[in-house]
Coordinates of C-alpha atoms in Angstrom, one line a residue:
M47 CA 7.0 12.7 4.2
R48 CA 5.5 9.7 3.0
A49 CA 2.7 7.8 5.6
T50 CA 1.9 4.4 6.1
R51 CA -1.2 3.7 3.9
V52 CA -4.3 4.6 5.7
Q53 CA -7.2 3.3 4.2
C54 CA -9.5 6.5 3.2
S55 CA -13.3 5.8 3.5
L56 CA -14.0 5.7 0.1
G57 CA -17.2 4.2 -0.9
S58 CA -15.4 2.8 -3.5
R59 CA -14.7 -0.6 -1.6
S60 CA -18.7 -0.9 -1.1
S61 CA -20.5 1.0 -3.6
F62 CA -18.9 0.6 -7.0
K63 CA -21.4 -1.2 -8.9
L64 CA -20.8 -4.5 -11.0
I65 CA -22.1 -4.5 -14.3
P66 CA -24.0 -7.8 -15.2
L67 CA -24.3 -9.5 -18.6
L68 CA -27.2 -10.9 -20.2
L69 CA -27.2 -13.6 -22.8
A70 CA -28.7 -13.2 -26.3
G71 CA -31.0 -16.3 -26.3
A72 CA -29.8 -17.0 -29.7
L73 CA -26.4 -18.0 -28.6
C74 CA -27.8 -21.1 -26.8
A75 CA -30.0 -24.1 -27.4
A76 CA -33.5 -24.2 -25.7
D77 CA -32.6 -26.7 -22.9
D78 CA -29.2 -24.4 -22.1
R79 CA -31.1 -21.4 -22.7
L80 CA -33.8 -22.6 -19.6
L81 CA -30.7 -23.0 -17.5
F82 CA -29.4 -19.8 -18.0
E83 CA -32.7 -18.3 -17.2
R84 CA -33.0 -20.1 -14.4
A85 CA -29.5 -18.7 -13.1
R86 CA -30.4 -15.6 -13.9
A87 CA -34.0 -15.8 -11.8
L88 CA -31.8 -17.0 -8.8
E89 CA -29.6 -13.9 -9.2
Q90 CA -32.2 -11.6 -9.4
A91 CA -33.5 -13.1 -6.3
A92 CA -30.1 -12.8 -4.4
D93 CA -30.0 -16.2 -4.3
L94 CA -26.2 -15.9 -4.7
P95 CA -25.0 -19.5 -3.6
G96 CA -28.0 -21.0 -6.1
A97 CA -26.9 -18.7 -8.9
E98 CA -23.5 -19.8 -8.8
A99 CA -24.6 -23.6 -8.8
A100 CA -26.7 -22.8 -11.8
Y101 CA -24.4 -20.9 -13.8
R102 CA -21.7 -23.4 -13.3
A103 CA -23.9 -26.2 -14.5
Y104 CA -24.9 -24.2 -17.6
L105 CA -21.2 -23.7 -18.3
Q106 CA -20.4 -27.1 -18.0
Q107 CA -22.8 -27.5 -21.3
S108 CA -21.6 -24.0 -22.8
P109 CA -18.1 -23.3 -21.5
A110 CA -17.4 -20.9 -24.3
S111 CA -20.2 -18.8 -23.2
A112 CA -18.6 -15.4 -22.3
E113 CA -21.7 -13.8 -21.1
A114 CA -22.5 -16.6 -18.5
L115 CA -18.6 -16.5 -17.1
G116 CA -19.5 -12.6 -16.9
N117 CA -22.6 -13.1 -14.9
L118 CA -20.7 -15.8 -13.0
G119 CA -17.8 -13.6 -12.2
V120 CA -20.6 -11.0 -10.8
V121 CA -22.4 -13.6 -8.6
L122 CA -19.0 -14.5 -7.0
A123 CA -18.1 -10.9 -6.6
R124 CA -21.2 -10.2 -4.8
Q125 CA -20.3 -12.8 -2.4
S126 CA -16.9 -11.3 -1.8
K127 CA -15.2 -14.4 -3.7
Y128 CA -13.4 -11.9 -5.5
E129 CA -10.4 -14.6 -6.9
G130 CA -12.9 -16.4 -8.4
A131 CA -14.7 -13.5 -9.9
A132 CA -11.5 -12.2 -11.4
A133 CA -10.8 -15.8 -13.1
A134 CA -14.2 -15.9 -14.6
Y135 CA -14.1 -12.2 -16.0
R136 CA -10.6 -13.0 -17.5
Q137 CA -11.7 -16.1 -19.2
A138 CA -14.6 -14.2 -20.5
L139 CA -12.4 -11.8 -21.9
R140 CA -10.3 -14.2 -23.7
I141 CA -13.3 -15.6 -25.2
K142 CA -15.0 -12.4 -26.0
P143 CA -12.7 -9.1 -25.7
S144 CA -15.3 -7.0 -26.8
L145 CA -17.3 -7.3 -23.2
I146 CA -15.3 -4.0 -21.9
A147 CA -17.8 -3.9 -19.2
L148 CA -16.2 -6.7 -17.9
R149 CA -12.8 -4.5 -17.5
L150 CA -14.6 -2.4 -15.0
N151 CA -15.5 -5.4 -12.9
L152 CA -12.0 -7.2 -13.2
G153 CA -10.6 -3.8 -12.1
L154 CA -12.8 -3.6 -9.0
A155 CA -12.2 -7.6 -8.1
Y156 CA -8.3 -6.6 -8.1
Y157 CA -9.0 -3.5 -6.1
K158 CA -11.1 -5.5 -3.5
M159 CA -8.4 -8.4 -3.5
E160 CA -5.8 -5.5 -2.7
K161 CA -4.2 -5.4 -5.8
P162 CA -4.3 -1.9 -7.0
E163 CA -1.6 -2.2 -9.6
L164 CA -3.7 -4.7 -11.6
A165 CA -6.7 -2.6 -10.7
A166 CA -5.3 0.4 -12.6
G167 CA -4.3 -1.7 -15.7
Q168 CA -7.8 -2.6 -16.0
L169 CA -9.5 0.7 -15.6
Q170 CA -7.3 2.1 -17.8
L171 CA -8.4 -0.2 -20.6
Y172 CA -12.0 0.4 -19.7
L173 CA -11.6 3.9 -19.8
K174 CA -10.4 4.0 -23.5
R175 CA -13.6 3.1 -24.4
D176 CA -15.9 4.9 -21.7
P177 CA -13.7 7.9 -20.6
A178 CA -16.7 9.7 -19.1
N179 CA -17.4 7.0 -16.6
R180 CA -17.1 8.9 -13.0
Q181 CA -17.2 5.4 -11.3
A182 CA -14.0 3.9 -13.0
R183 CA -12.3 7.0 -13.0
Q184 CA -12.8 7.6 -9.3
L185 CA -11.6 3.9 -8.8
L186 CA -8.5 4.4 -11.1
A187 CA -7.5 7.5 -8.9
T188 CA -8.1 5.7 -5.8
S189 CA -5.6 2.7 -7.1
L190 CA -3.1 5.3 -8.4
L191 CA -3.1 6.9 -5.0
E192 CA -2.4 3.3 -3.5
T193 CA 0.6 2.6 -5.8
D194 CA 2.1 5.7 -5.1
R195 CA 1.5 7.4 -8.6
F196 CA 0.4 10.5 -6.9
V197 CA 0.7 12.9 -9.6
E198 CA -1.7 10.8 -12.1
A199 CA -3.9 10.3 -8.8
A200 CA -4.2 14.1 -8.2
G201 CA -5.0 14.6 -11.4
I202 CA -7.7 12.6 -11.8
F203 CA -9.5 13.5 -8.5
E204 CA -8.8 17.2 -9.9
S205 CA -10.8 16.4 -13.1
L206 CA -13.7 14.8 -10.9
L207 CA -14.2 18.3 -9.1
P208 CA -16.6 19.9 -8.3
A209 CA -17.5 16.9 -6.5
E210 CA -20.0 16.1 -3.6
E211 CA -18.6 13.0 -2.7
F212 CA -16.4 13.2 0.1
S213 CA -14.1 10.2 -1.1
V214 CA -13.3 12.2 -4.2
R215 CA -12.1 15.3 -2.0
L216 CA -10.3 13.3 0.6
G217 CA -8.4 11.4 -1.9
L218 CA -7.3 14.7 -3.6
A219 CA -6.2 16.2 -0.3
T220 CA -4.2 12.7 0.2
A221 CA -2.5 12.9 -3.0
Y222 CA -1.7 16.6 -2.3
V223 CA 0.2 15.5 1.0
K224 CA 2.3 12.8 -0.7
L225 CA 3.1 15.4 -3.1
G226 CA 4.3 17.6 -0.6
R227 CA 1.6 20.3 -1.3
S228 CA 0.8 20.4 2.3
A229 CA -0.8 24.0 1.9
D230 CA -3.3 23.0 -0.7
A231 CA -4.0 20.0 1.3
Q232 CA -5.0 21.7 4.4
R233 CA -7.2 24.0 2.5
L234 CA -9.0 21.3 0.9
L235 CA -9.1 19.5 4.4
A236 CA -10.5 22.5 6.2
Q237 CA -13.6 22.9 3.7
L238 CA -13.7 18.6 4.4
L239 CA -13.7 19.1 8.1
D240 CA -16.3 22.0 8.5
G241 CA -19.0 20.0 10.0
S242 CA -17.7 16.4 9.5
E243 CA -16.4 14.0 12.0
S244 CA -14.5 12.1 9.3
P245 CA -11.6 10.2 11.3
E246 CA -9.8 9.7 7.8
A247 CA -9.8 13.3 7.4
Q248 CA -8.2 13.8 10.4
V249 CA -5.4 11.4 9.6
V250 CA -4.9 13.1 6.4
L251 CA -4.8 16.7 8.0
G252 CA -2.3 15.2 10.6
Q253 CA -0.2 14.1 7.6
A254 CA 0.1 17.6 6.0
L255 CA 0.9 19.0 9.4
L256 CA 3.3 16.3 10.2
A257 CA 5.2 16.9 6.9
E258 CA 5.3 20.7 7.9
N259 CA 6.8 19.9 11.5
K260 CA 3.7 21.3 13.1
L261 CA 4.1 18.4 15.7
D262 CA 1.5 19.5 18.2
E263 CA -1.3 20.1 15.5
A264 CA -0.2 16.9 14.2
E265 CA -0.6 15.0 17.1
A266 CA -3.9 16.4 18.1
A267 CA -5.4 15.7 14.6
F268 CA -4.3 11.5 15.2
R269 CA -5.7 11.7 18.6
K270 CA -8.8 13.3 17.3
A271 CA -9.0 10.4 14.8
L272 CA -8.4 7.8 17.1
D273 CA -11.0 9.2 19.3
L274 CA -13.7 9.3 16.5
N275 CA -12.5 5.2 15.5
P276 CA -10.1 3.8 17.6
A277 CA -9.5 0.9 15.1
L278 CA -8.3 2.9 12.5
A279 CA -5.0 1.5 11.0
G280 CA -2.3 3.3 10.9
V281 CA -2.5 6.0 13.3
H282 CA -0.5 4.6 15.8
F283 CA 2.2 4.4 13.5
L284 CA 1.9 8.0 12.7
L285 CA 1.7 9.0 16.3
G286 CA 5.2 7.2 16.6
A287 CA 6.4 9.4 13.9
V288 CA 5.6 12.6 15.6
K289 CA 7.2 11.6 18.9
W290 CA 10.2 10.4 16.8
K291 CA 10.7 13.9 15.0
G292 CA 10.1 15.4 18.3
Q293 CA 13.1 13.2 19.9
E294 CA 10.6 11.8 22.6
I295 CA 12.2 8.1 21.7
D296 CA 10.5 6.2 24.4
D297 CA 7.0 7.8 23.5
A298 CA 7.6 6.9 19.9
I299 CA 8.6 3.2 21.2
V300 CA 5.4 2.8 22.8
E301 CA 3.2 4.0 19.8
W302 CA 5.0 1.7 17.3
R303 CA 4.5 -1.2 19.7
A304 CA 0.5 -0.6 19.6
E305 CA 0.8 -0.3 16.1
A306 CA 2.6 -3.9 15.9
A307 CA 0.4 -5.1 18.8
R308 CA -2.8 -3.8 16.4
A309 CA -1.5 -5.2 13.2
P310 CA 1.5 -7.7 13.7
A311 CA 1.9 -7.9 9.8
Q312 CA 2.2 -4.2 9.2
F313 CA 6.0 -4.0 8.0
E314 CA 6.3 -0.2 8.8
A315 CA 5.7 -0.3 12.5
V316 CA 7.7 -3.5 13.1
F317 CA 10.8 -2.2 11.4
A318 CA 10.3 1.1 13.0
L319 CA 9.9 -0.5 16.2
G320 CA 13.1 -2.5 15.8
A321 CA 15.3 0.2 14.2
A322 CA 14.3 2.5 17.5
L323 CA 15.1 -0.1 19.6
A324 CA 18.4 -1.0 18.0
E325 CA 19.2 3.1 18.1
K326 CA 18.5 2.5 22.0
G327 CA 20.6 -0.2 22.7
D328 CA 18.2 -3.0 23.3
A329 CA 19.8 -5.4 21.0
G330 CA 17.5 -8.6 22.0
E331 CA 14.2 -7.3 21.3
A332 CA 15.4 -5.1 18.4
R333 CA 16.3 -8.3 16.8
V334 CA 13.4 -10.2 17.1
W335 CA 11.2 -7.4 15.5
L336 CA 13.8 -6.6 12.7
E337 CA 13.7 -10.5 11.7
K338 CA 10.2 -10.1 11.3
A339 CA 10.5 -7.1 9.6
A340 CA 13.2 -9.0 7.3
H341 CA 11.0 -12.0 6.9
S342 CA 7.7 -9.7 5.5
R343 CA 10.6 -7.8 3.1
P344 CA 13.7 -9.9 2.6
N345 CA 15.3 -7.0 0.3
H346 CA 14.6 -3.9 2.3
G347 CA 18.0 -2.4 2.8
A348 CA 17.5 -0.4 5.9
T349 CA 16.5 -3.6 7.7
L350 CA 19.4 -5.4 6.6
Y351 CA 21.5 -2.9 7.6
Y352 CA 20.2 -2.8 11.2
L353 CA 20.5 -6.8 11.8
G354 CA 24.2 -6.2 10.2
K355 CA 25.2 -3.4 12.8
L356 CA 23.9 -5.5 15.7
A357 CA 25.6 -8.4 14.3
W358 CA 29.0 -6.6 14.0
K359 CA 28.5 -5.4 17.5
E360 CA 27.9 -8.9 18.9
K361 CA 31.2 -10.0 16.7
R362 CA 28.8 -12.5 14.7
P363 CA 30.3 -13.6 11.4
E364 CA 26.9 -13.0 9.6
A365 CA 27.5 -9.2 9.9
E366 CA 29.7 -9.0 6.6
E367 CA 26.9 -10.6 4.6
L368 CA 24.2 -8.5 5.8
L369 CA 25.9 -5.1 5.5
E370 CA 27.3 -6.3 2.0
R371 CA 23.2 -7.0 0.9
S372 CA 22.5 -3.9 2.6
V373 CA 24.6 -1.7 0.4
R374 CA 23.8 -3.6 -2.7
L375 CA 20.3 -2.5 -2.2
D376 CA 20.7 1.1 -0.7
P377 CA 23.9 2.0 -1.8
N378 CA 23.9 5.6 -0.3
N379 CA 23.9 4.0 3.1
R380 CA 26.7 6.1 4.7
A381 CA 26.7 4.0 7.8
A382 CA 26.5 0.6 6.3
H383 CA 29.8 1.5 4.3
Y384 CA 31.6 2.7 7.2
L385 CA 30.8 -0.6 9.2
L386 CA 31.8 -2.6 6.2
T387 CA 35.6 -0.7 6.1
Q388 CA 36.1 -1.6 9.9
I389 CA 35.0 -5.4 8.9
Y390 CA 37.3 -5.5 5.9
R391 CA 40.2 -3.9 7.8
L392 CA 39.7 -6.7 10.6
Q393 CA 40.1 -9.2 8.1
G394 CA 43.1 -7.7 6.3
R395 CA 41.1 -7.1 3.2
V396 CA 42.9 -3.7 2.5
R397 CA 41.5 -3.0 -0.9
D398 CA 37.7 -3.8 -0.2
A399 CA 38.4 -1.6 3.0
E400 CA 39.3 1.2 0.8
R401 CA 36.4 0.8 -1.9
E402 CA 34.3 1.3 1.2
L403 CA 36.3 4.3 2.7
L404 CA 36.1 5.8 -0.5
E405 CA 32.3 5.7 -0.6
V406 CA 32.1 7.0 2.8
K407 CA 33.9 10.1 1.6
R408 CA 31.8 10.4 -1.4
L409 CA 28.6 10.5 0.4
S410 CA 30.0 12.7 3.1
E411 CA 31.1 15.3 0.2
A412 CA 27.4 14.9 -1.1
S413 CA 26.0 15.7 2.1
V414 CA 24.4 12.3 2.7
R415 CA 23.4 12.1 6.4
E416 CA 25.5 9.7 8.4
D417 CA 22.8 8.2 10.7
V418 CA 19.9 6.0 9.1
D419 CA 16.2 8.2 8.9
I420 CA 14.3 5.4 10.5
L421 CA 11.1 7.2 9.4
K422 CA 12.5 7.5 5.9
R423 CA 13.5 4.4 5.4
A424 CA 10.3 2.8 7.0
L425 CA 8.2 4.1 4.3
P426 CA 9.4 3.0 0.7
R427 CA 8.0 -0.2 -0.8
S428 CA 11.0 -2.3 -0.9
R429 CA 9.3 -6.0 -1.3

């Protein structure tokens, strides 16, 4: 099973290095050159606001200087102004596409902005020119991992072995878990955990054990991760998954409440909490969480199904529209088709009811389960 994204302790978010660019003196006049050199001196002295101001002043005089734009991007990135840095890198590349080093910088800026899809694209372009760069390859593998391209990510991580970097081996173990290669992941994690107190590695181990339904061992790994780092994101969601799979519904709800309280914007926990409360019959609170989930991901079929189911039970007219939208997004939701059959029959819409009933029969013959798997539906990225 997929699990909610739990950020590995990869050095990439802090240790990947930016590549500054030097301006050839022949490109600018003497006065402008002095201004540029002043900006470089301020940058080297770690006066980043001063360097930013100086580069901007220089660019007012020489707006087509790709090198100055690239260096401005570096200064902005070092101040964690990643959107501005990305804009400067893009402008520099439009002016001078041959500055291939900026592809790496731009990829890192996108990654820091939590846009791994864009990061991967830039890193792939960079690696066409510098395929041996380990920094770029590791960051690309991490970006692919975070965009669910697990096969590609695993291949790149494997190409980086043998490696002393903990983050490379942890990334590979995570990819193995996502690919269902739990035994391979556990073998790799056994090496990682030998003498290590890494909460992230404990999380990945827990996910591997959870995939094999070793619920007690998975819970122990997740609990140890929280002991090591109580603020670690996503672990309460995973503990809720353990409890849900063990049919300990109330305990699952407790864990999902904890995750939703810790990270109110985390879709997975919010949806799972709302769906579990709906299954339990707590319609009022369930609707609150499900509406929040729908606001976060308006096109998530399972959220619309549960909202439609609640509306159907309460005989509210919006049930029909919610369930129709749900089956358009998730045509294999047998339970939603069944509820639409009931709604259409009550409305006297015989043909529509027969069509939905045929879908129910088709899905039954295909052994599609009647209920909705909350864990499975919580995890796909339907944005």
